[in-house]
mmCIF file with all atom_site columns, C-alpha atoms in Angstrom:
data_model
loop_
_atom_site.group_PDB
_atom_site.id
_atom_site.type_symbol
_atom_site.label_atom_id
_atom_site.label_alt_id
_atom_site.label_comp_id
_atom_site.label_asym_id
_atom_site.label_entity_id
_atom_site.label_seq_id
_atom_site.pdbx_PDB_ins_code
_atom_site.Cartn_x
_atom_site.Cartn_y
_atom_site.Cartn_z
_atom_site.occupancy
_atom_site.B_iso_or_equiv
_atom_site.pdbx_formal_charge
_atom_site.auth_seq_id
_atom_site.auth_comp_id
_atom_site.auth_asym_id
_atom_site.auth_atom_id
_atom_site.pdbx_PDB_model_num
ATOM 1   C CA . UNK A 1 1   ? 14.351  -32.929 46.604  1.00 63.00 ? 1   UNK A CA 1
ATOM 2   C CA . UNK A 1 2   ? 16.577  -35.718 45.274  1.00 79.00 ? 2   UNK A CA 1
ATOM 3   C CA . UNK A 1 3   ? 19.142  -35.159 42.630  1.00 80.00 ? 3   UNK A CA 1
ATOM 4   C CA . UNK A 1 4   ? 17.050  -37.104 40.182  1.00 70.00 ? 4   UNK A CA 1
ATOM 5   C CA . UNK A 1 5   ? 14.020  -34.746 40.899  1.00 75.00 ? 5   UNK A CA 1
ATOM 6   C CA . UNK A 1 6   ? 16.329  -31.868 40.440  1.00 76.00 ? 6   UNK A CA 1
ATOM 7   C CA . UNK A 1 7   ? 17.575  -33.241 37.092  1.00 76.00 ? 7   UNK A CA 1
ATOM 8   C CA . UNK A 1 8   ? 14.065  -33.680 35.870  1.00 75.00 ? 8   UNK A CA 1
ATOM 9   C CA . UNK A 1 9   ? 13.035  -30.195 36.944  1.00 83.00 ? 9   UNK A CA 1
ATOM 10  C CA . UNK A 1 10  ? 15.980  -28.645 35.144  1.00 82.00 ? 10  UNK A CA 1
ATOM 11  C CA . UNK A 1 11  ? 15.287  -30.709 32.074  1.00 83.00 ? 11  UNK A CA 1
ATOM 12  C CA . UNK A 1 12  ? 11.691  -29.611 31.978  1.00 86.00 ? 12  UNK A CA 1
ATOM 13  C CA . UNK A 1 13  ? 12.567  -26.071 32.403  1.00 88.00 ? 13  UNK A CA 1
ATOM 14  C CA . UNK A 1 14  ? 15.238  -26.235 29.761  1.00 90.00 ? 14  UNK A CA 1
ATOM 15  C CA . UNK A 1 15  ? 12.761  -27.868 27.488  1.00 90.00 ? 15  UNK A CA 1
ATOM 16  C CA . UNK A 1 16  ? 10.276  -25.165 28.034  1.00 90.00 ? 16  UNK A CA 1
ATOM 17  C CA . UNK A 1 17  ? 12.975  -22.397 27.342  1.00 92.00 ? 17  UNK A CA 1
ATOM 18  C CA . UNK A 1 18  ? 13.944  -24.255 24.091  1.00 93.00 ? 18  UNK A CA 1
ATOM 19  C CA . UNK A 1 19  ? 10.283  -24.328 22.973  1.00 93.00 ? 19  UNK A CA 1
ATOM 20  C CA . UNK A 1 20  ? 9.790   -20.684 23.772  1.00 92.00 ? 20  UNK A CA 1
ATOM 21  C CA . UNK A 1 21  ? 13.017  -19.801 21.947  1.00 93.00 ? 21  UNK A CA 1
ATOM 22  C CA . UNK A 1 22  ? 11.822  -21.898 18.952  1.00 93.00 ? 22  UNK A CA 1
ATOM 23  C CA . UNK A 1 23  ? 8.433   -20.190 18.936  1.00 92.00 ? 23  UNK A CA 1
ATOM 24  C CA . UNK A 1 24  ? 10.094  -16.728 19.104  1.00 94.00 ? 24  UNK A CA 1
ATOM 25  C CA . UNK A 1 25  ? 12.340  -17.656 16.196  1.00 93.00 ? 25  UNK A CA 1
ATOM 26  C CA . UNK A 1 26  ? 9.340   -18.953 14.200  1.00 91.00 ? 26  UNK A CA 1
ATOM 27  C CA . UNK A 1 27  ? 7.613   -15.611 14.935  1.00 91.00 ? 27  UNK A CA 1
ATOM 28  C CA . UNK A 1 28  ? 10.623  -13.669 13.865  1.00 93.00 ? 28  UNK A CA 1
ATOM 29  C CA . UNK A 1 29  ? 10.929  -15.574 10.685  1.00 95.00 ? 29  UNK A CA 1
ATOM 30  C CA . UNK A 1 30  ? 7.236   -15.015 9.811   1.00 94.00 ? 30  UNK A CA 1
ATOM 31  C CA . UNK A 1 31  ? 7.541   -11.362 10.634  1.00 95.00 ? 31  UNK A CA 1
ATOM 32  C CA . UNK A 1 32  ? 10.754  -11.149 8.265   1.00 95.00 ? 32  UNK A CA 1
ATOM 33  C CA . UNK A 1 33  ? 8.894   -12.894 5.427   1.00 95.00 ? 33  UNK A CA 1
ATOM 34  C CA . UNK A 1 34  ? 5.871   -10.581 5.899   1.00 95.00 ? 34  UNK A CA 1
ATOM 35  C CA . UNK A 1 35  ? 8.139   -7.456  5.903   1.00 96.00 ? 35  UNK A CA 1
ATOM 36  C CA . UNK A 1 36  ? 9.945   -8.722  2.717   1.00 96.00 ? 36  UNK A CA 1
ATOM 37  C CA . UNK A 1 37  ? 6.511   -9.293  1.091   1.00 96.00 ? 37  UNK A CA 1
ATOM 38  C CA . UNK A 1 38  ? 5.334   -5.864  2.153   1.00 96.00 ? 38  UNK A CA 1
ATOM 39  C CA . UNK A 1 39  ? 8.496   -4.143  0.933   1.00 96.00 ? 39  UNK A CA 1
ATOM 40  C CA . UNK A 1 40  ? 8.057   -5.749  -2.435  1.00 96.00 ? 40  UNK A CA 1
ATOM 41  C CA . UNK A 1 41  ? 4.562   -4.530  -2.749  1.00 95.00 ? 41  UNK A CA 1
ATOM 42  C CA . UNK A 1 42  ? 5.539   -0.953  -1.601  1.00 96.00 ? 42  UNK A CA 1
ATOM 43  C CA . UNK A 1 43  ? 8.322   -0.890  -4.228  1.00 95.00 ? 43  UNK A CA 1
ATOM 44  C CA . UNK A 1 44  ? 5.843   -2.123  -6.879  1.00 94.00 ? 44  UNK A CA 1
ATOM 45  C CA . UNK A 1 45  ? 3.424   0.596   -5.937  1.00 93.00 ? 45  UNK A CA 1
ATOM 46  C CA . UNK A 1 46  ? 6.109   3.255   -5.942  1.00 95.00 ? 46  UNK A CA 1
ATOM 47  C CA . UNK A 1 47  ? 7.273   2.294   -9.444  1.00 95.00 ? 47  UNK A CA 1
ATOM 48  C CA . UNK A 1 48  ? 3.678   2.225   -10.673 1.00 93.00 ? 48  UNK A CA 1
ATOM 49  C CA . UNK A 1 49  ? 2.926   5.662   -9.053  1.00 93.00 ? 49  UNK A CA 1
ATOM 50  C CA . UNK A 1 50  ? 6.045   7.096   -10.632 1.00 95.00 ? 50  UNK A CA 1
ATOM 51  C CA . UNK A 1 51  ? 4.764   6.098   -14.031 1.00 94.00 ? 51  UNK A CA 1
ATOM 52  C CA . UNK A 1 52  ? 1.299   7.482   -13.358 1.00 94.00 ? 52  UNK A CA 1
ATOM 53  C CA . UNK A 1 53  ? 2.710   10.725  -12.090 1.00 95.00 ? 53  UNK A CA 1
ATOM 54  C CA . UNK A 1 54  ? 4.837   11.099  -15.223 1.00 96.00 ? 54  UNK A CA 1
ATOM 55  C CA . UNK A 1 55  ? 1.799   10.285  -17.465 1.00 96.00 ? 55  UNK A CA 1
ATOM 56  C CA . UNK A 1 56  ? -0.484  12.676  -15.440 1.00 95.00 ? 56  UNK A CA 1
ATOM 57  C CA . UNK A 1 57  ? 1.953   15.649  -15.917 1.00 95.00 ? 57  UNK A CA 1
ATOM 58  C CA . UNK A 1 58  ? 2.539   14.869  -19.644 1.00 97.00 ? 58  UNK A CA 1
ATOM 59  C CA . UNK A 1 59  ? -1.367  14.627  -20.147 1.00 97.00 ? 59  UNK A CA 1
ATOM 60  C CA . UNK A 1 60  ? -1.856  17.929  -18.404 1.00 96.00 ? 60  UNK A CA 1
ATOM 61  C CA . UNK A 1 61  ? 0.859   19.603  -20.390 1.00 97.00 ? 61  UNK A CA 1
ATOM 62  C CA . UNK A 1 62  ? -0.626  18.314  -23.658 1.00 97.00 ? 62  UNK A CA 1
ATOM 63  C CA . UNK A 1 63  ? -4.157  19.246  -22.492 1.00 97.00 ? 63  UNK A CA 1
ATOM 64  C CA . UNK A 1 64  ? -3.005  22.734  -21.738 1.00 97.00 ? 64  UNK A CA 1
ATOM 65  C CA . UNK A 1 65  ? -1.415  22.977  -25.198 1.00 97.00 ? 65  UNK A CA 1
ATOM 66  C CA . UNK A 1 66  ? -4.650  21.796  -26.800 1.00 97.00 ? 66  UNK A CA 1
ATOM 67  C CA . UNK A 1 67  ? -7.255  23.516  -24.578 1.00 96.00 ? 67  UNK A CA 1
ATOM 68  C CA . UNK A 1 68  ? -5.898  26.029  -22.106 1.00 96.00 ? 68  UNK A CA 1
ATOM 69  C CA . UNK A 1 69  ? -9.246  26.852  -20.852 1.00 94.00 ? 69  UNK A CA 1
ATOM 70  C CA . UNK A 1 70  ? -10.069 23.238  -19.800 1.00 95.00 ? 70  UNK A CA 1
ATOM 71  C CA . UNK A 1 71  ? -11.088 22.959  -16.168 1.00 95.00 ? 71  UNK A CA 1
ATOM 72  C CA . UNK A 1 72  ? -8.347  20.349  -15.413 1.00 96.00 ? 72  UNK A CA 1
ATOM 73  C CA . UNK A 1 73  ? -5.819  22.768  -16.638 1.00 95.00 ? 73  UNK A CA 1
ATOM 74  C CA . UNK A 1 74  ? -6.972  26.037  -14.974 1.00 94.00 ? 74  UNK A CA 1
ATOM 75  C CA . UNK A 1 75  ? -8.573  24.664  -11.770 1.00 95.00 ? 75  UNK A CA 1
ATOM 76  C CA . UNK A 1 76  ? -6.175  23.299  -9.169  1.00 95.00 ? 76  UNK A CA 1
ATOM 77  C CA . UNK A 1 77  ? -8.965  23.006  -6.723  1.00 96.00 ? 77  UNK A CA 1
ATOM 78  C CA . UNK A 1 78  ? -10.838 20.762  -8.992  1.00 96.00 ? 78  UNK A CA 1
ATOM 79  C CA . UNK A 1 79  ? -7.778  18.482  -9.455  1.00 96.00 ? 79  UNK A CA 1
ATOM 80  C CA . UNK A 1 80  ? -7.405  18.391  -5.623  1.00 96.00 ? 80  UNK A CA 1
ATOM 81  C CA . UNK A 1 81  ? -11.175 17.478  -5.264  1.00 97.00 ? 81  UNK A CA 1
ATOM 82  C CA . UNK A 1 82  ? -10.873 14.659  -7.795  1.00 97.00 ? 82  UNK A CA 1
ATOM 83  C CA . UNK A 1 83  ? -7.646  13.335  -6.237  1.00 96.00 ? 83  UNK A CA 1
ATOM 84  C CA . UNK A 1 84  ? -9.165  13.461  -2.704  1.00 97.00 ? 84  UNK A CA 1
ATOM 85  C CA . UNK A 1 85  ? -12.393 11.666  -3.876  1.00 97.00 ? 85  UNK A CA 1
ATOM 86  C CA . UNK A 1 86  ? -10.245 9.051   -5.636  1.00 97.00 ? 86  UNK A CA 1
ATOM 87  C CA . UNK A 1 87  ? -8.363  8.413   -2.419  1.00 96.00 ? 87  UNK A CA 1
ATOM 88  C CA . UNK A 1 88  ? -11.669 7.972   -0.524  1.00 98.00 ? 88  UNK A CA 1
ATOM 89  C CA . UNK A 1 89  ? -12.837 5.389   -3.169  1.00 97.00 ? 89  UNK A CA 1
ATOM 90  C CA . UNK A 1 90  ? -9.532  3.470   -2.555  1.00 96.00 ? 90  UNK A CA 1
ATOM 91  C CA . UNK A 1 91  ? -9.925  3.785   1.163   1.00 97.00 ? 91  UNK A CA 1
ATOM 92  C CA . UNK A 1 92  ? -13.521 2.388   1.043   1.00 97.00 ? 92  UNK A CA 1
ATOM 93  C CA . UNK A 1 93  ? -13.035 -0.327  -1.599  1.00 97.00 ? 93  UNK A CA 1
ATOM 94  C CA . UNK A 1 94  ? -9.377  -1.028  -1.548  1.00 95.00 ? 94  UNK A CA 1
ATOM 95  C CA . UNK A 1 95  ? -9.781  -1.815  -5.275  1.00 95.00 ? 95  UNK A CA 1
ATOM 96  C CA . UNK A 1 96  ? -7.770  -0.189  -8.105  1.00 93.00 ? 96  UNK A CA 1
ATOM 97  C CA . UNK A 1 97  ? -10.530 -0.954  -10.721 1.00 96.00 ? 97  UNK A CA 1
ATOM 98  C CA . UNK A 1 98  ? -12.962 1.109   -8.572  1.00 97.00 ? 98  UNK A CA 1
ATOM 99  C CA . UNK A 1 99  ? -10.543 4.048   -8.669  1.00 96.00 ? 99  UNK A CA 1
ATOM 100 C CA . UNK A 1 100 ? -10.176 3.829   -12.466 1.00 95.00 ? 100 UNK A CA 1
ATOM 101 C CA . UNK A 1 101 ? -13.916 3.568   -12.922 1.00 97.00 ? 101 UNK A CA 1
ATOM 102 C CA . UNK A 1 102 ? -14.312 6.609   -10.655 1.00 97.00 ? 102 UNK A CA 1
ATOM 103 C CA . UNK A 1 103 ? -11.920 8.528   -12.947 1.00 96.00 ? 103 UNK A CA 1
ATOM 104 C CA . UNK A 1 104 ? -13.630 7.291   -16.214 1.00 96.00 ? 104 UNK A CA 1
ATOM 105 C CA . UNK A 1 105 ? -17.046 8.229   -14.991 1.00 97.00 ? 105 UNK A CA 1
ATOM 106 C CA . UNK A 1 106 ? -16.218 11.546  -13.153 1.00 96.00 ? 106 UNK A CA 1
ATOM 107 C CA . UNK A 1 107 ? -18.277 14.352  -14.628 1.00 95.00 ? 107 UNK A CA 1
ATOM 108 C CA . UNK A 1 108 ? -16.419 17.637  -15.042 1.00 93.00 ? 108 UNK A CA 1
ATOM 109 C CA . UNK A 1 109 ? -18.404 20.843  -14.282 1.00 86.00 ? 109 UNK A CA 1
ATOM 110 C CA . UNK A 1 110 ? -19.768 22.439  -17.357 1.00 81.00 ? 110 UNK A CA 1
ATOM 111 C CA . UNK A 1 111 ? -18.773 19.718  -19.747 1.00 78.00 ? 111 UNK A CA 1
#
């Protein structure tokens, strides 16, 4: 192999390595942007869930004061059943409106 052939061979190899490194850097940058976007969504959901949790406990406290015999006050298993069903709705539809509609249309036993 001549020196010129060796030079071209090395240049081709170095070019391939540069392209591969650039592709890895592009992949890493895309992964970072996706992670940042996901973290932002997670933060938003945590904040919204914190608000919902506070409202839930406030509403249950007030319902207990107004109607201590209400099924949502006295039946923890019913509350768990509703929560589990709502989680299934979200898992199936991935739509918060469907979860809200589920809660609005849920029929309490004996009511």
